[in-house]
Structure formats: structure tokens, C-alpha cells
Short mmCIF file of C-alpha atoms and ligand atoms in Angstrom, two decimals:
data_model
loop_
_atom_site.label_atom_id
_atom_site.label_comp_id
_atom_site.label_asym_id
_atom_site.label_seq_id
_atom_site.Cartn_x
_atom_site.Cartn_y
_atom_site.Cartn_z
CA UNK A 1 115.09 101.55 124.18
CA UNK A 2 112.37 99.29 125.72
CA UNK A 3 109.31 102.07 126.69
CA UNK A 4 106.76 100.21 129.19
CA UNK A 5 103.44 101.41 130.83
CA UNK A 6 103.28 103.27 133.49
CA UNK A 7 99.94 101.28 134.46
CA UNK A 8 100.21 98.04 133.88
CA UNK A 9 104.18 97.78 133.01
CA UNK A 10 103.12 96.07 129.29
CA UNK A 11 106.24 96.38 126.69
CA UNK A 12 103.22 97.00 124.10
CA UNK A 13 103.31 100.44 123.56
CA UNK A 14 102.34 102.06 120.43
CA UNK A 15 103.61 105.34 119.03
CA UNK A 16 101.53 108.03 117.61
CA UNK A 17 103.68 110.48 116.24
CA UNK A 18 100.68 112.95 115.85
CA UNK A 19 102.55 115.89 116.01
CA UNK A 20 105.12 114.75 113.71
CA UNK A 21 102.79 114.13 110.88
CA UNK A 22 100.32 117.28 111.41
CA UNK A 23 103.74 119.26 111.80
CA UNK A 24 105.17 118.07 108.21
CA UNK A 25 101.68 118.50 106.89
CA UNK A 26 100.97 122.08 108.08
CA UNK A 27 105.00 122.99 107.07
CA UNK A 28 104.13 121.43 103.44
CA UNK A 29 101.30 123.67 103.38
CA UNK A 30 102.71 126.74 104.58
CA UNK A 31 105.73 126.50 102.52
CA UNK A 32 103.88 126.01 99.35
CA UNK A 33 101.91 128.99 100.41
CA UNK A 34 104.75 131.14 101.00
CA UNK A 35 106.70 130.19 98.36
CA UNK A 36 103.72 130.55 95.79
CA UNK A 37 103.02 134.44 97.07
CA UNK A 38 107.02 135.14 96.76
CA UNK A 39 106.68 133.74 92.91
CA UNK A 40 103.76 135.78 92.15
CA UNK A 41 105.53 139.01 93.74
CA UNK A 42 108.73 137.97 91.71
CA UNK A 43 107.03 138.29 88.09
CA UNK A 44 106.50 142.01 87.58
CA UNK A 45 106.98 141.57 84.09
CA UNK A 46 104.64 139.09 82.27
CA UNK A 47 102.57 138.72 85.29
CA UNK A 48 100.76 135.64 84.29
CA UNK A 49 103.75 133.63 82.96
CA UNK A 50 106.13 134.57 85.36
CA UNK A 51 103.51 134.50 88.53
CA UNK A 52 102.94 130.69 87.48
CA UNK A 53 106.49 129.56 86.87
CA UNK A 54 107.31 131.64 89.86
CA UNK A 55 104.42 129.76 92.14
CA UNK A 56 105.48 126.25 90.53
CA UNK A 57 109.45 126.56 91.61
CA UNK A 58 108.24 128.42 94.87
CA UNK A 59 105.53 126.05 96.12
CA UNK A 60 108.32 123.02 95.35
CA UNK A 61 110.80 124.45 96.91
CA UNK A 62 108.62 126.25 100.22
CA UNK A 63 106.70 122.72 100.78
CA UNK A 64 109.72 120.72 100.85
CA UNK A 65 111.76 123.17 103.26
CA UNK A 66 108.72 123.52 105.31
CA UNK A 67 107.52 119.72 105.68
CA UNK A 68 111.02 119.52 107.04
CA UNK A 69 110.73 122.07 109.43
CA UNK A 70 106.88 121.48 110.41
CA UNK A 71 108.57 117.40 110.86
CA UNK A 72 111.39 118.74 113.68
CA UNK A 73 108.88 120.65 115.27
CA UNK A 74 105.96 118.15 115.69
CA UNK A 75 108.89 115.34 116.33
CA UNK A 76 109.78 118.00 119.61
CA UNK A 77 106.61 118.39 120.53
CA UNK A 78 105.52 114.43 120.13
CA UNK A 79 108.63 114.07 122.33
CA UNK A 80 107.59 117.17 125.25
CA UNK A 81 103.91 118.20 125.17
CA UNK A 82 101.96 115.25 124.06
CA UNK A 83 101.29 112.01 125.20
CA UNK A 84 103.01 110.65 122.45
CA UNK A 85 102.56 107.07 123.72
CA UNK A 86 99.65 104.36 124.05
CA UNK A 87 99.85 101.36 125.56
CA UNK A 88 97.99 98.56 123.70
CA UNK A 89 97.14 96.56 126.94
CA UNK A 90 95.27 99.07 128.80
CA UNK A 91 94.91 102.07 126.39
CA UNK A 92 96.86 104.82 128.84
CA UNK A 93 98.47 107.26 126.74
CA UNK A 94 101.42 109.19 128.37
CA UNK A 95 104.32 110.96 127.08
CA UNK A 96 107.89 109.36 127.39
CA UNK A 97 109.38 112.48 129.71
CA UNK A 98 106.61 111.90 132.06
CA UNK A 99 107.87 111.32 135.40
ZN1 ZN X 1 99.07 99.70 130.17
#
């Protein structure tokens, strides 16, 4: 799929996936954050050891579910809301549904 400027028709167009990134970064972070609160709740008993093991397995497994969530949701709105695109020849940025 060829994407040209709406300007000056150039072919060099640049993507800038900004919401894709800053979506898997602020999933990774909310995941881990999540997950590390559920593994401190989870360790009644031997607060310490268990609220540490608990906050190890729950940031692991919270980051990595929400980087991939935070990812589909940036990549959706990279593709609807932002002007995703930037042409190299004249430096107009516009998004690909634009019409
Ligand atoms: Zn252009």
C-alpha cells in the first residue's frame, strides 16, 4: 500500500506510530502496577515474602498483558485520531483516513 501526500503527492512518507509506542509503554506500566498491588493483596500470610514474590510474578505477568493491550489501542488510535503520517518532502502530517 503506496501512502502519498496530500500536498505535494511525494511517495516519502514517514510513519510515526506515536500512539503505538506511548500505548505499549503506558499498558507496560499500568500492568506492572496492577499486577504488583494484586501480589501484595495476595500475601496475607508472610506479608513481606509473599507481597514480593507476589509483585515479581504480578508485575511480569500485568506489564506483558498490558503492553499488549496499551499496543492495539495506540495502533487504533495511530490509525483514527492522529496524524499518524509525515511526509518527508514538505513536512505535512495527516492521518491515512483523512479524506
Ligand atoms: Zn508533502
Amino acid at each position: 500500500m503506496t501512502i502519498t501526500c496530500p500536498i505535494c503527492q511525494s511517495t516519502q512518507i514517514r510513519s510515526k506510530d506515536f500512539g503505538r509506542k506511548t500505548g505499549g509503554t503506558i499498558g507496560t506500566i499500568a500492568g506492572a502496577a496492577t499486577g504488583a498491588e494484586a501480589g501484595m493483596a495476595a500475601g496475607p500470610v508472610g506479608a513481606i515474602v509473599g507481597g514480593i514474590a507476589g509483585a515479581l510474578l504480578g508485575s511480569l505477568c500485568g506489564g506483558a498483558a498490558g503492553a499488549a493491550a496499551g499496543s492495539r489501542f495506540g495502533s487504533v488510535v495511530d490509525d483514527h485520531v492522529l496524524n499518524n503520517y509525515a511526509c518527508l518532502d514538505c513536512g505535512y502530517s495527516f492521518s491515512r483516513h483523512h479524506c
